[in-house]
Structures are given as structure tokens and as C-alpha cells.
Amino acid sequence: MLNVLIVSDEAKEIYTLFKSNSFDLHAEDLKLKGNSLRNNSTELNGYDIAFLDLDTEGWQTRLLELRQQMPVVTFSKPDTKRAVEAMKLGAADYLEKPLTTDAFNDVIGRYKKKILEHKYGFGEILGTSMPMQEVFGLIKKAAAGESNVLITGESGTGKELVARAIHRWSPRSEKSFMTINCSAIPDTLLESELFGFEKGAFTGAIQTKKGILELADGGTVFFDEIGDVSPLFQTKVLRVIQEGEIMRIGGTHHIKVDVRVIAATNKDLKIAMSKGAFREDLFYRLNVINIHIPSLREREDDIPLLVKHFIEKHAAKRKDLLIKGITNDAMNILTNYSYPGNVRELENIIERAISLANSPEILPSDLPSFLLANPQKRKMIPKLKDAILTTEKETIVSALHESNWNISHAALKLGIYRQQLQKKIKDLKITPLFH
Ligand SMILES: Nc1ncnc2c1ncn2[C@@H]1O[C@H](COP(=O)(O)OP(=O)(O)OP(=O)(O)O)[C@@H](O)[C@H]1O
Ligand SMILES: [Mg+2]
């Protein structure tokens, strides 16, 4: 299901185009809602993509509002100036009127693929659990904007995957995504990697080399393990973010760079700040949007899906044996473990099991012995407040799902007022990306 919002005073005519027979999508895959530009109270929750008519006054404000929530495809009578303005304001695409079914077909096809790439996740990031649905909502929000993002989470939770997804979905996706692993590289090397150097700047600098920040101009730079860099280096990073310019080592002039910064850490930066090991000003510059990825033991619902995914991913390596799946017993053992190394650990366990397997299904004996020795679930009893919230959220999501995300219908099912439901959707951060 792809929920399409059409914002135009001619929404009705546009409907007809979508509904025409040659359209590539089945009617049940699309939910359309038209909205006049003059009507300011658009309910934005629940849409995957918007089509915005630029031939009406006030479209700029509307575009800025919509693009925070979803990709916005704009259209107008042929007008290059307006098209450029729309793209600068963050439109995902521009189409010329008269609109044709083919043009819609093409653009929706592209986004449908992006949005529905995986039924249970966000591109290659899988997760059906509530906490992951929240993460997907935040990725979507971060991708639509330009703010810096700080991704936090234990080792192996998928921080790098999330950073890549944000870039891939952002207007910068055509430009580069460059990663710098701050923990792996000593300070001096970090500096030449990031800023580059001029020929002769130091022994061995036989020719001028551009740094990552320059190479990523127009794109995104991912500072992995930002919690590990020295205070001196933090000052340099802060300067880049504040001034938007760099100087190559041995250089004499500043070079403007336009980069979006995404940083990740498995450290608690608040503790690091209280010890004076991490600069507060840098923290606030980075933490404009915070995406916290919960550990795998906090979202055990995701385990079976991930297990199947990793089996598919790694099974191809066994040329001699067609690995088809996993026995229930083995799956039970996997869902009962607490994964200190998170998703990466689970992936390693599956990869190893596949290499050991002697039958088309993974058996308990293919799993590491420490899993077999300790099959008792370390079940955490949730705080009562959390348990109530989770149940409330799940109930609301299933009512919304059954009502095709029609808020009024869902409210009726739940026996509450529409306004109450809207408030809960907002408070509980329910995002309708995949349903
Ligand atoms: N939700 C997920 N769905 C599918 N694969 C995942 C998911 N989360 C993590 N992975 C996989 O787990 C591995 C670890 O992910 P990633 O490198 O992004 O984690 P990380 O948080 O950056 O870890 P570290 O802190 O150790 O660098 C990768 O192989 C990634 O593809
Ligand atoms: Mg990482």
C-alpha cells in the first residue's frame, strides 16, 4: 500500500490520471487523497509521498512543511524558474503539466520501489518491532531535512546502515557518502584524511590530495565512532560544521565545503561531556536529530525475521548444500539469547551455522555451544508503565492498519474521538511507513 497525497486545486482531475487503466499499480496498492492548497489543515500523518501543484500561491510554505514528512514531487505549467526554486526548497522531483499517466507511472514506480523495497523494513534495514518502526520514522524525517544527525546505539545495532539509509533517501543521494572511522585512525592521520594536504606539506606529501570533506562536497560525511576523537580534533570538526570551510594541511586558503554531517557513537556522550572528554558545543551541533537504535534484546520480535534474512544472505555460499531454513528448535534457541553483540553477532552465528550445517535446515547442533548451554531466556520484566504504553501502541497500530490508516475509522474502532487518536499518534510517535 502506497499512500499518496495530492495537494492541488485540481486534485480531482489528477485522480483520474492515477486511476487510468494503463497505470502500473493495482488500485489496492494505492490510497489517494486530494487536498486543496487553500485548505491548510492537511492531516500529514499516513502518507508516503506527496504531489504538490506549484500553480497556486503559497506553495513554498506547503513544500517546506510537506518535505519534513515525505518526498514531495512538484508539478506546474512549464516554468524552469519555478522548477529550480522548488528543487532548492527540497522538492524530490519536478514534472511539467500537462501531467500524463506515464509521467506519474514513472515517478511513482521509482518511489514505490524505494518505499516498499522491503515489506518489513527500510531498504536493507529490517525490523517489525515497534522500536524499529520508530527508527524508520526518524530516518524518514532525517532524510527529508538537512539537520545533522547523531546515531547512538550499542555496537552491532546497525548504526552505519541507518546512516547510509538517511543519505540514500536524502536530496543529497546523488552525491557521495563518505565515511571516516574516527576510532581506527590516529589524530594526525585523521586530519590528513579529513582535510587533505598540499604537495610538500610534510615528508611524503608528494602531491596534493583532497580530503574526505572536500570529496564529499554536496554529499554526506559519516563520522563513525565520534566519541573516540580527541578534544583537539573535536574542535576542528566543530569548526567545519560552523564555518562550512576547511583548509588543507599546508594550505594557505580556506575552501568552502557543503556537507551534511551524520555521526555515530556507541559511547554515552553525556557522560563523556560531564568528564570533559567531549565538547558540549559539538554535541549540540551534532545531536540536532538523535536516532537511538535499541539493542537486539530490547526488540526480540525482530530476531526471526533477521535470522531468515541472514540465512538467505549467506546460504548462497554453500555450493554443495541447499540451505533452506532452520528448525523450530534452533530458532527457539536463537530467540532466547541476549546478543551482547547485537545484530552483528546474530549474523555471525548464522554465517557460522551455515558453514557447519550438514542438512538443508540449520539444527541446534550447528549453533555455538554457549547458546546451547544457556537456553534459559533472560526475560526482562518491563516496567508497568512501559508495558501499558506498548500495549496501547500496538492496539492503535492494529486499528489503524485495519482501517487503512483512516484516522476517523480507527478512532471509531477504538472507541475514542478522532482528536484523541491524533494526539496519541503524535505522542506515541506512531509512523505509518509500512503497513
Ligand atoms: N536491522 C537490520 N537489518 C539487517 N541487517 C542489519 C540490521 N542491523 C544491523 N544489520 C547488519 O549487522 C551488521 C552490523 O551493522 P552496522 O555495522 O551498521 O552496526 P554498527 O552499529 O555500526 O556497529 P559498530 O558499533 O560495531 O560499528 C551489518 O552486517 C549490518 O548489515
Ligand atoms: Mg559501525
CSV table of C-alpha atoms and ligand atoms in Angstrom, one decimal:
chain,number,residue,atom,x,y,z
A,1,MET,CA,0.0,0.0,0.0
A,2,LEU,CA,1.3,3.4,-1.0
A,3,ASN,CA,-0.4,6.4,0.4
A,4,VAL,CA,-0.3,9.3,-2.0
A,5,LEU,CA,-1.3,12.8,-1.1
A,6,ILE,CA,-2.2,15.2,-3.9
A,7,VAL,CA,-2.1,18.8,-3.0
A,8,SER,CA,-3.7,20.8,-5.8
A,9,ASP,CA,-6.8,22.7,-6.5
A,10,GLU,CA,-7.3,20.3,-9.4
A,11,ALA,CA,-6.9,17.2,-7.3
A,12,LYS,CA,-10.0,15.6,-8.9
A,13,GLU,CA,-8.5,15.7,-12.4
A,14,ILE,CA,-5.3,14.3,-11.2
A,15,TYR,CA,-7.1,11.4,-9.5
A,16,THR,CA,-8.3,10.4,-13.0
A,17,LEU,CA,-4.8,10.1,-14.2
A,18,PHE,CA,-3.8,7.8,-11.4
A,19,LYS,CA,-6.9,5.7,-11.9
A,20,SER,CA,-6.5,5.3,-15.6
A,21,ASN,CA,-6.1,1.8,-16.9
A,22,SER,CA,-2.6,2.0,-18.2
A,23,PHE,CA,-1.4,2.7,-14.7
A,24,ASP,CA,1.1,0.2,-13.5
A,25,LEU,CA,-0.2,-0.1,-9.9
A,26,HIS,CA,-3.1,-2.1,-8.8
A,27,ALA,CA,-5.8,0.0,-7.2
A,28,GLU,CA,-5.3,-1.7,-3.9
A,29,ASP,CA,-1.7,-0.6,-3.8
A,30,LEU,CA,-2.6,3.0,-3.8
A,31,LYS,CA,-4.5,5.1,-1.5
A,32,LEU,CA,-5.1,8.6,-2.8
A,33,LYS,CA,-6.2,11.7,-1.1
A,34,GLY,CA,-6.6,15.1,-2.6
A,35,ASN,CA,-6.2,18.3,-0.8
A,36,SER,CA,-6.7,21.8,-1.9
A,37,LEU,CA,-3.8,24.1,-1.4
A,38,ARG,CA,-6.2,26.5,0.3
A,39,ASN,CA,-7.0,24.1,2.9
A,40,ASN,CA,-4.3,24.5,5.5
A,41,SER,CA,-5.3,21.7,7.9
A,42,THR,CA,-3.9,18.8,5.9
A,43,GLU,CA,-3.5,15.7,8.0
A,44,LEU,CA,0.0,14.7,7.1
A,45,ASN,CA,0.2,11.5,9.0
A,46,GLY,CA,0.0,8.4,7.0
A,47,TYR,CA,1.3,9.4,3.6
A,48,ASP,CA,4.4,8.1,1.8
A,49,ILE,CA,4.6,10.6,-1.0
A,50,ALA,CA,3.1,14.0,-1.9
A,51,PHE,CA,2.4,15.6,-5.3
A,52,LEU,CA,2.3,19.3,-5.0
A,53,ASP,CA,0.9,21.7,-7.6
A,54,LEU,CA,3.1,24.8,-7.9
A,55,ASP,CA,0.5,26.8,-9.8
A,56,THR,CA,-1.1,28.1,-6.7
A,57,GLU,CA,0.0,30.8,-4.3
A,58,GLY,CA,1.6,29.7,-1.1
A,59,TRP,CA,3.2,26.5,-2.5
A,60,GLN,CA,6.5,27.4,-1.0
A,61,THR,CA,5.2,27.2,2.6
A,62,ARG,CA,3.4,24.0,1.8
A,63,LEU,CA,6.5,22.4,0.3
A,64,LEU,CA,8.6,23.3,3.3
A,65,GLU,CA,6.0,21.7,5.6
A,66,LEU,CA,5.5,18.6,3.4
A,67,ARG,CA,9.1,17.8,2.8
A,68,GLN,CA,9.7,17.3,6.5
A,69,GLN,CA,7.5,14.2,6.3
A,70,MET,CA,7.8,12.7,2.9
A,71,PRO,CA,9.3,13.1,-0.6
A,72,VAL,CA,7.5,15.8,-2.5
A,73,VAL,CA,7.0,15.6,-6.2
A,74,THR,CA,6.2,19.0,-7.6
A,75,PHE,CA,4.5,19.9,-10.9
A,76,SER,CA,3.4,23.1,-12.7
A,77,LYS,CA,2.9,24.6,-16.1
A,78,PRO,CA,6.4,24.6,-17.8
A,79,ASP,CA,8.4,27.1,-15.8
A,80,THR,CA,12.1,26.5,-15.3
A,81,LYS,CA,12.5,29.2,-12.7
A,82,ARG,CA,9.8,27.7,-10.5
A,83,ALA,CA,11.2,24.2,-11.0
A,84,VAL,CA,14.6,25.4,-9.9
A,85,GLU,CA,13.1,27.2,-6.9
A,86,ALA,CA,11.1,24.1,-5.9
A,87,MET,CA,14.2,21.8,-6.1
A,88,LYS,CA,16.2,24.3,-4.0
A,89,LEU,CA,13.4,24.2,-1.4
A,90,GLY,CA,13.8,20.4,-1.2
A,91,ALA,CA,11.4,19.0,-3.8
A,92,ALA,CA,12.2,15.5,-4.7
A,93,ASP,CA,11.2,15.8,-8.3
A,94,TYR,CA,9.5,18.1,-10.8
A,95,LEU,CA,7.1,17.3,-13.5
A,96,GLU,CA,5.7,19.6,-16.2
A,97,LYS,CA,2.0,20.0,-16.9
A,98,PRO,CA,0.1,18.6,-18.7
A,99,LEU,CA,0.6,15.6,-16.5
A,100,THR,CA,0.5,12.3,-18.1
A,101,THR,CA,-0.2,8.9,-16.7
A,102,ASP,CA,3.2,7.8,-18.0
A,103,ALA,CA,5.0,10.6,-16.0
A,104,PHE,CA,3.1,9.6,-12.9
A,105,ASN,CA,3.7,6.0,-13.5
A,106,ASP,CA,7.4,6.5,-13.8
A,107,VAL,CA,7.8,8.7,-10.7
A,108,ILE,CA,5.6,6.5,-8.5
A,109,GLY,CA,7.3,3.4,-9.8
A,110,ARG,CA,10.6,4.9,-8.6
A,111,TYR,CA,9.4,5.9,-5.2
A,112,LYS,CA,7.3,2.8,-4.7
A,113,LYS,CA,10.4,0.8,-5.2
A,114,LYS,CA,12.2,2.9,-2.7
A,115,ILE,CA,9.4,2.9,-0.1
A,116,LEU,CA,8.4,-0.7,-0.5
A,117,GLU,CA,11.8,-2.1,-1.1
A,118,HIS,CA,11.3,-4.4,1.8
A,119,LYS,CA,8.0,-5.1,3.3
A,120,TYR,CA,9.4,-5.3,6.8
A,121,GLY,CA,11.9,-2.7,6.9
A,122,PHE,CA,13.6,0.3,5.5
A,123,GLY,CA,15.6,-0.8,2.5
A,124,GLU,CA,18.1,-3.3,3.8
A,125,ILE,CA,17.4,-2.5,7.5
A,126,LEU,CA,14.9,-5.0,8.7
A,127,GLY,CA,12.6,-4.8,11.7
A,128,THR,CA,9.0,-5.3,12.5
A,129,SER,CA,9.2,-4.4,16.2
A,130,MET,CA,7.8,-1.1,17.5
A,131,PRO,CA,11.2,0.4,18.4
A,132,MET,CA,12.4,-0.2,14.8
A,133,GLN,CA,9.2,1.3,13.4
A,134,GLU,CA,10.2,4.5,15.4
A,135,VAL,CA,13.7,4.3,14.0
A,136,PHE,CA,12.3,4.1,10.4
A,137,GLY,CA,10.1,7.2,11.1
A,138,LEU,CA,13.1,9.1,12.3
A,139,ILE,CA,15.2,8.0,9.3
A,140,LYS,CA,12.5,9.3,7.0
A,141,LYS,CA,12.3,12.6,8.9
A,142,ALA,CA,16.1,13.0,8.9
A,143,ALA,CA,16.3,12.2,5.2
A,144,ALA,CA,13.8,14.9,4.3
A,145,GLY,CA,15.8,17.6,6.1
A,146,GLU,CA,19.3,18.9,6.3
A,147,SER,CA,19.9,18.8,10.0
A,148,ASN,CA,22.9,16.9,11.4
A,149,VAL,CA,22.2,13.6,12.9
A,150,LEU,CA,23.6,11.7,15.8
A,151,ILE,CA,23.0,8.0,15.8
A,152,THR,CA,23.5,6.2,19.1
A,153,GLY,CA,23.3,2.5,20.0
A,154,GLU,CA,25.4,-0.4,21.1
A,155,SER,CA,27.9,-2.0,18.9
A,156,GLY,CA,26.4,-4.0,16.1
A,157,THR,CA,23.0,-2.5,16.2
A,158,GLY,CA,23.1,-1.1,12.6
A,159,LYS,CA,24.3,2.5,13.1
A,160,GLU,CA,26.2,2.5,9.8
A,161,LEU,CA,23.2,1.0,7.9
A,162,VAL,CA,21.0,3.8,9.3
A,163,ALA,CA,23.5,6.5,8.3
A,164,ARG,CA,23.6,5.1,4.8
A,165,ALA,CA,19.8,4.9,4.6
A,166,ILE,CA,19.5,8.6,5.6
A,167,HIS,CA,21.9,9.6,2.8
A,168,ARG,CA,20.2,7.4,0.2
A,169,TRP,CA,16.9,8.9,0.9
A,170,SER,CA,18.0,12.5,1.1
A,171,PRO,CA,18.2,15.1,-1.7
A,172,ARG,CA,22.0,14.5,-1.5
A,173,SER,CA,21.7,10.9,-2.6
A,174,GLU,CA,23.3,11.5,-6.0
A,175,LYS,CA,26.4,12.9,-4.3
A,176,SER,CA,28.9,10.9,-2.2
A,177,PHE,CA,28.6,9.4,1.1
A,178,MET,CA,32.0,9.3,2.8
A,179,THR,CA,32.8,7.5,6.0
A,180,ILE,CA,35.5,8.3,8.4
A,181,ASN,CA,36.1,5.8,11.2
A,182,CYS,CA,37.4,8.1,14.0
A,183,SER,CA,38.4,5.3,16.3
A,184,ALA,CA,40.6,3.4,13.9
A,185,ILE,CA,42.8,6.3,12.9
A,186,PRO,CA,45.3,8.3,15.0
A,187,ASP,CA,44.8,12.1,15.2
A,188,THR,CA,47.4,13.1,12.7
A,189,LEU,CA,46.3,10.7,10.1
A,190,LEU,CA,42.7,11.7,10.8
A,191,GLU,CA,43.5,15.2,10.0
A,192,SER,CA,45.1,14.5,6.6
A,193,GLU,CA,42.3,12.1,5.7
A,194,LEU,CA,39.6,14.7,6.5
A,195,PHE,CA,41.2,17.9,5.3
A,196,GLY,CA,43.7,16.6,2.7
A,197,PHE,CA,47.1,18.2,2.1
A,198,GLU,CA,49.1,20.3,-0.3
A,199,LYS,CA,52.1,19.0,-2.1
A,200,GLY,CA,55.1,19.3,0.2
A,201,ALA,CA,53.1,19.9,3.4
A,202,PHE,CA,55.1,17.2,5.1
A,203,THR,CA,57.6,14.5,4.2
A,204,GLY,CA,55.9,12.1,1.9
A,205,ALA,CA,53.3,14.6,0.7
A,206,ILE,CA,54.5,14.2,-2.9
A,207,GLN,CA,51.3,15.5,-4.4
A,208,THR,CA,48.2,17.5,-3.3
A,209,LYS,CA,45.5,15.3,-2.0
A,210,LYS,CA,41.9,16.2,-1.4
A,211,GLY,CA,40.4,15.2,2.0
A,212,ILE,CA,37.2,13.4,2.7
A,213,LEU,CA,35.4,16.7,3.4
A,214,GLU,CA,36.3,18.1,0.1
A,215,LEU,CA,35.5,14.9,-1.8
A,216,ALA,CA,32.1,14.7,-0.1
A,217,ASP,CA,31.1,18.3,-1.2
A,218,GLY,CA,27.4,18.3,-1.8
A,219,GLY,CA,27.0,15.0,-0.1
A,220,THR,CA,27.2,13.4,3.4
A,221,VAL,CA,30.1,12.7,5.7
A,222,PHE,CA,29.6,10.0,8.3
A,223,PHE,CA,31.8,10.3,11.4
A,224,ASP,CA,31.8,6.9,12.8
A,225,GLU,CA,32.7,6.5,16.5
A,226,ILE,CA,32.8,10.2,17.0
A,227,GLY,CA,33.0,9.6,20.8
A,228,ASP,CA,36.6,8.4,20.3
A,229,VAL,CA,38.2,11.5,18.9
A,230,SER,CA,40.5,13.8,21.0
A,231,PRO,CA,39.2,17.1,22.2
A,232,LEU,CA,41.6,18.9,19.9
A,233,PHE,CA,40.2,17.1,16.9
A,234,GLN,CA,36.7,17.8,18.1
A,235,THR,CA,37.5,21.5,17.8
A,236,LYS,CA,38.4,21.0,14.2
A,237,VAL,CA,35.3,19.1,13.4
A,238,LEU,CA,33.2,21.8,15.1
A,239,ARG,CA,34.9,24.4,13.0
A,240,VAL,CA,34.0,22.7,9.8
A,241,ILE,CA,30.3,22.4,10.9
A,242,GLN,CA,30.1,26.0,12.0
A,243,GLU,CA,32.0,27.7,9.2
A,244,GLY,CA,31.4,25.2,6.4
A,245,GLU,CA,35.0,25.6,5.3
A,246,ILE,CA,38.3,23.7,5.5
A,247,MET,CA,41.9,24.3,4.9
A,248,ARG,CA,44.2,21.6,3.5
A,249,ILE,CA,47.2,20.8,5.6
A,250,GLY,CA,50.0,23.1,4.4
A,251,GLY,CA,47.3,25.2,2.6
A,252,THR,CA,47.0,28.9,2.6
A,253,HIS,CA,43.4,29.5,1.9
A,254,HIS,CA,40.0,28.2,3.1
A,255,ILE,CA,37.9,26.1,0.8
A,256,LYS,CA,34.1,26.1,1.2
A,257,VAL,CA,32.5,22.7,1.6
A,258,ASP,CA,28.8,21.9,1.7
A,259,VAL,CA,28.5,18.6,3.7
A,260,ARG,CA,25.8,17.1,5.8
A,261,VAL,CA,27.2,15.6,8.9
A,262,ILE,CA,25.9,12.3,10.4
A,263,ALA,CA,27.8,11.0,13.4
A,264,ALA,CA,27.5,7.8,15.3
A,265,THR,CA,28.8,6.5,18.6
A,266,ASN,CA,28.3,3.6,21.0
A,267,LYS,CA,29.5,5.8,23.9
A,268,ASP,CA,27.3,7.8,26.2
A,269,LEU,CA,28.4,11.3,25.1
A,270,LYS,CA,26.5,12.8,28.1
A,271,ILE,CA,28.9,11.0,30.4
A,272,ALA,CA,31.9,11.9,28.2
A,273,MET,CA,30.8,15.6,28.4
A,274,SER,CA,30.4,15.5,32.2
A,275,LYS,CA,34.0,14.3,32.3
A,276,GLY,CA,35.1,17.0,29.9
A,277,ALA,CA,36.1,14.4,27.3
A,278,PHE,CA,33.6,15.6,24.8
A,279,ARG,CA,32.8,19.2,23.8
A,280,GLU,CA,29.3,20.2,24.6
A,281,ASP,CA,29.0,22.6,21.7
A,282,LEU,CA,30.0,19.9,19.3
A,283,PHE,CA,27.5,17.5,20.9
A,284,TYR,CA,24.6,20.0,20.4
A,285,ARG,CA,25.7,20.7,16.8
A,286,LEU,CA,25.6,17.0,16.0
A,287,ASN,CA,22.6,16.0,18.1
A,288,VAL,CA,20.0,18.0,16.2
A,289,ILE,CA,18.2,14.8,15.4
A,290,ASN,CA,19.0,11.8,17.6
A,291,ILE,CA,18.3,8.4,16.4
A,292,HIS,CA,18.8,5.8,19.1
A,293,ILE,CA,18.9,2.2,17.8
A,294,PRO,CA,17.7,-0.2,20.6
A,295,SER,CA,19.8,-3.2,21.3
A,296,LEU,CA,18.6,-6.5,19.9
A,297,ARG,CA,17.5,-7.8,23.3
A,298,GLU,CA,15.1,-4.9,23.5
A,299,ARG,CA,13.4,-5.9,20.3
A,300,GLU,CA,13.4,-9.7,20.3
A,301,ASP,CA,10.4,-9.7,17.9
A,302,ASP,CA,12.9,-8.8,15.1
A,303,ILE,CA,15.0,-12.0,15.7
A,304,PRO,CA,13.1,-14.5,13.5
A,305,LEU,CA,13.0,-12.1,10.6
A,306,LEU,CA,16.7,-11.3,10.8
A,307,VAL,CA,17.5,-15.0,11.1
A,308,LYS,CA,15.7,-15.7,7.9
A,309,HIS,CA,17.3,-12.7,6.2
A,310,PHE,CA,20.8,-13.8,7.1
A,311,ILE,CA,20.1,-17.4,6.1
A,312,GLU,CA,19.1,-16.1,2.6
A,313,LYS,CA,22.1,-13.8,2.6
A,314,HIS,CA,24.7,-16.4,3.4
A,315,ALA,CA,23.2,-19.6,2.1
A,316,ALA,CA,24.4,-18.9,-1.4
A,317,LYS,CA,28.0,-19.6,-0.1
A,318,ARG,CA,27.2,-23.3,0.3
A,319,LYS,CA,27.5,-24.6,-3.2
A,320,ASP,CA,27.2,-28.2,-2.1
A,321,LEU,CA,24.1,-27.9,0.1
A,322,LEU,CA,20.9,-26.1,-0.4
A,323,ILE,CA,20.2,-24.5,2.9
A,324,LYS,CA,16.5,-23.8,3.1
A,325,GLY,CA,15.9,-22.7,6.6
A,326,ILE,CA,16.1,-23.5,10.2
A,327,THR,CA,14.4,-26.0,12.6
A,328,ASN,CA,12.0,-24.7,15.2
A,329,ASP,CA,14.3,-25.9,17.9
A,330,ALA,CA,17.2,-24.0,16.6
A,331,MET,CA,15.1,-20.9,16.1
A,332,ASN,CA,13.9,-21.1,19.7
A,333,ILE,CA,17.5,-21.2,20.9
A,334,LEU,CA,18.2,-18.1,18.8
A,335,THR,CA,15.2,-16.1,20.1
A,336,ASN,CA,16.2,-16.9,23.7
A,337,TYR,CA,19.7,-15.5,23.6
A,338,SER,CA,20.5,-11.9,24.7
A,339,TYR,CA,23.0,-10.9,22.0
A,340,PRO,CA,25.6,-8.6,23.6
A,341,GLY,CA,27.0,-8.1,20.1
A,342,ASN,CA,23.5,-7.3,18.7
A,343,VAL,CA,22.6,-7.9,15.0
A,344,ARG,CA,26.2,-8.3,14.0
A,345,GLU,CA,26.6,-11.2,16.5
A,346,LEU,CA,23.4,-12.8,15.2
A,347,GLU,CA,24.7,-12.5,11.7
A,348,ASN,CA,28.0,-14.2,12.6
A,349,ILE,CA,26.2,-17.0,14.4
A,350,ILE,CA,24.1,-17.7,11.3
A,351,GLU,CA,27.1,-17.5,8.9
A,352,ARG,CA,29.0,-20.0,11.1
A,353,ALA,CA,26.0,-22.3,11.4
A,354,ILE,CA,25.6,-22.3,7.6
A,355,SER,CA,29.2,-23.3,7.1
A,356,LEU,CA,28.8,-26.1,9.6
A,357,ALA,CA,25.4,-27.4,8.5
A,358,ASN,CA,25.1,-30.9,7.2
A,359,SER,CA,21.4,-30.7,6.3
A,360,PRO,CA,19.2,-28.3,4.5
A,361,GLU,CA,17.9,-26.9,7.8
A,362,ILE,CA,20.0,-25.4,10.5
A,363,LEU,CA,20.0,-27.6,13.6
A,364,PRO,CA,20.6,-26.7,17.2
A,365,SER,CA,23.9,-28.6,16.9
A,366,ASP,CA,25.1,-26.1,14.2
A,367,LEU,CA,24.8,-23.3,16.8
A,368,PRO,CA,27.7,-22.2,19.1
A,369,SER,CA,27.8,-24.3,22.3
A,370,PHE,CA,27.4,-21.3,24.6
A,371,LEU,CA,23.9,-20.8,23.2
A,372,LEU,CA,23.0,-24.4,23.9
A,373,ALA,CA,24.4,-24.3,27.4
A,374,ASN,CA,22.3,-21.4,28.4
A,375,PRO,CA,19.0,-21.8,26.7
A,376,GLN,CA,17.0,-20.1,29.5
A,377,LYS,CA,15.6,-16.8,28.4
A,378,ARG,CA,16.8,-13.9,30.5
A,379,LYS,CA,13.4,-12.4,30.3
A,380,MET,CA,13.3,-8.8,31.5
A,381,ILE,CA,10.2,-7.8,33.2
A,382,PRO,CA,9.2,-4.5,31.7
A,383,LYS,CA,8.2,-1.6,33.9
A,384,LEU,CA,4.4,-1.5,34.2
A,385,LYS,CA,4.3,2.0,32.5
A,386,ASP,CA,6.3,0.7,29.6
A,387,ALA,CA,4.1,-2.4,29.2
A,388,ILE,CA,0.9,-0.3,29.2
A,389,LEU,CA,2.4,2.1,26.6
A,390,THR,CA,3.5,-0.8,24.4
A,391,THR,CA,0.0,-2.4,24.5
A,392,GLU,CA,-1.6,0.9,23.8
A,393,LYS,CA,0.6,1.5,20.9
A,394,GLU,CA,0.1,-2.0,19.4
A,395,THR,CA,-3.7,-1.7,19.7
A,396,ILE,CA,-3.7,1.7,18.0
A,397,VAL,CA,-1.4,0.5,15.2
A,398,SER,CA,-3.6,-2.6,14.5
A,399,ALA,CA,-6.8,-0.4,14.5
A,400,LEU,CA,-5.1,2.0,12.1
A,401,HIS,CA,-3.9,-0.9,10.0
A,402,GLU,CA,-7.3,-2.4,9.8
A,403,SER,CA,-8.8,0.9,8.8
A,404,ASN,CA,-6.2,1.5,6.1
A,405,TRP,CA,-4.8,4.4,8.2
A,406,ASN,CA,-8.1,6.2,8.1
A,407,ILE,CA,-8.0,8.1,11.4
A,408,SER,CA,-11.7,8.5,11.8
A,409,HIS,CA,-12.5,4.8,11.2
A,410,ALA,CA,-9.7,3.7,13.5
A,411,ALA,CA,-10.9,6.1,16.2
A,412,LEU,CA,-14.4,4.6,15.9
A,413,LYS,CA,-13.0,1.1,16.3
A,414,LEU,CA,-11.0,2.2,19.3
A,415,GLY,CA,-14.0,4.0,20.9
A,416,ILE,CA,-12.2,7.3,21.2
A,417,TYR,CA,-12.5,10.6,19.5
A,418,ARG,CA,-10.6,11.3,16.3
A,419,GLN,CA,-8.7,14.2,18.1
A,420,GLN,CA,-7.7,11.9,20.9
A,421,LEU,CA,-6.4,9.4,18.4
A,422,GLN,CA,-4.5,12.1,16.6
A,423,LYS,CA,-2.9,13.2,19.8
A,424,LYS,CA,-1.9,9.6,20.7
A,425,ILE,CA,-0.4,9.0,17.3
A,426,LYS,CA,1.7,12.1,17.8
A,427,ASP,CA,2.6,11.4,21.4
A,428,LEU,CA,3.4,7.7,20.8
A,429,LYS,CA,5.4,8.6,17.7
A,430,ILE,CA,3.4,6.2,15.5
A,431,THR,CA,4.6,6.4,11.9
A,432,PRO,CA,2.7,4.8,9.1
A,433,LEU,CA,5.6,3.9,6.8
A,434,PHE,CA,5.0,0.2,6.5
A,435,HIS,CA,1.6,-1.3,6.9
B,1,LIG,N1,18.1,-4.1,11.2
B,1,LIG,C1,19.0,-4.8,10.5
B,1,LIG,N2,18.6,-5.5,9.4
B,1,LIG,C2,19.5,-6.1,8.7
B,1,LIG,N3,20.8,-6.2,8.9
B,1,LIG,C3,21.3,-5.5,10.0
B,1,LIG,C4,20.4,-4.7,10.8
B,1,LIG,N4,21.1,-4.1,11.8
B,1,LIG,C5,22.4,-4.5,11.5
B,1,LIG,N5,22.5,-5.3,10.5
B,1,LIG,C6,23.7,-5.9,10.0
B,1,LIG,O1,24.5,-6.1,11.1
B,1,LIG,C7,25.9,-5.7,10.9
B,1,LIG,C8,26.3,-4.6,11.8
B,1,LIG,O2,25.7,-3.4,11.4
B,1,LIG,P1,26.4,-2.0,11.5
B,1,LIG,O3,27.9,-2.1,11.0
B,1,LIG,O4,25.6,-1.0,10.8
B,1,LIG,O5,26.4,-1.7,13.0
B,1,LIG,P2,27.1,-0.6,13.9
B,1,LIG,O6,26.1,-0.2,14.9
B,1,LIG,O7,27.7,0.4,13.0
B,1,LIG,O8,28.2,-1.5,14.7
B,1,LIG,P3,29.6,-1.0,15.4
B,1,LIG,O9,29.2,-0.1,16.5
B,1,LIG,O10,30.2,-2.3,15.8
B,1,LIG,O11,30.3,-0.3,14.3
B,1,LIG,C9,26.0,-5.4,9.4
B,1,LIG,O12,26.3,-6.5,8.7
B,1,LIG,C10,24.5,-5.0,9.1
B,1,LIG,O13,24.3,-5.3,7.7
B,2,MG,MG,29.7,1.0,12.8
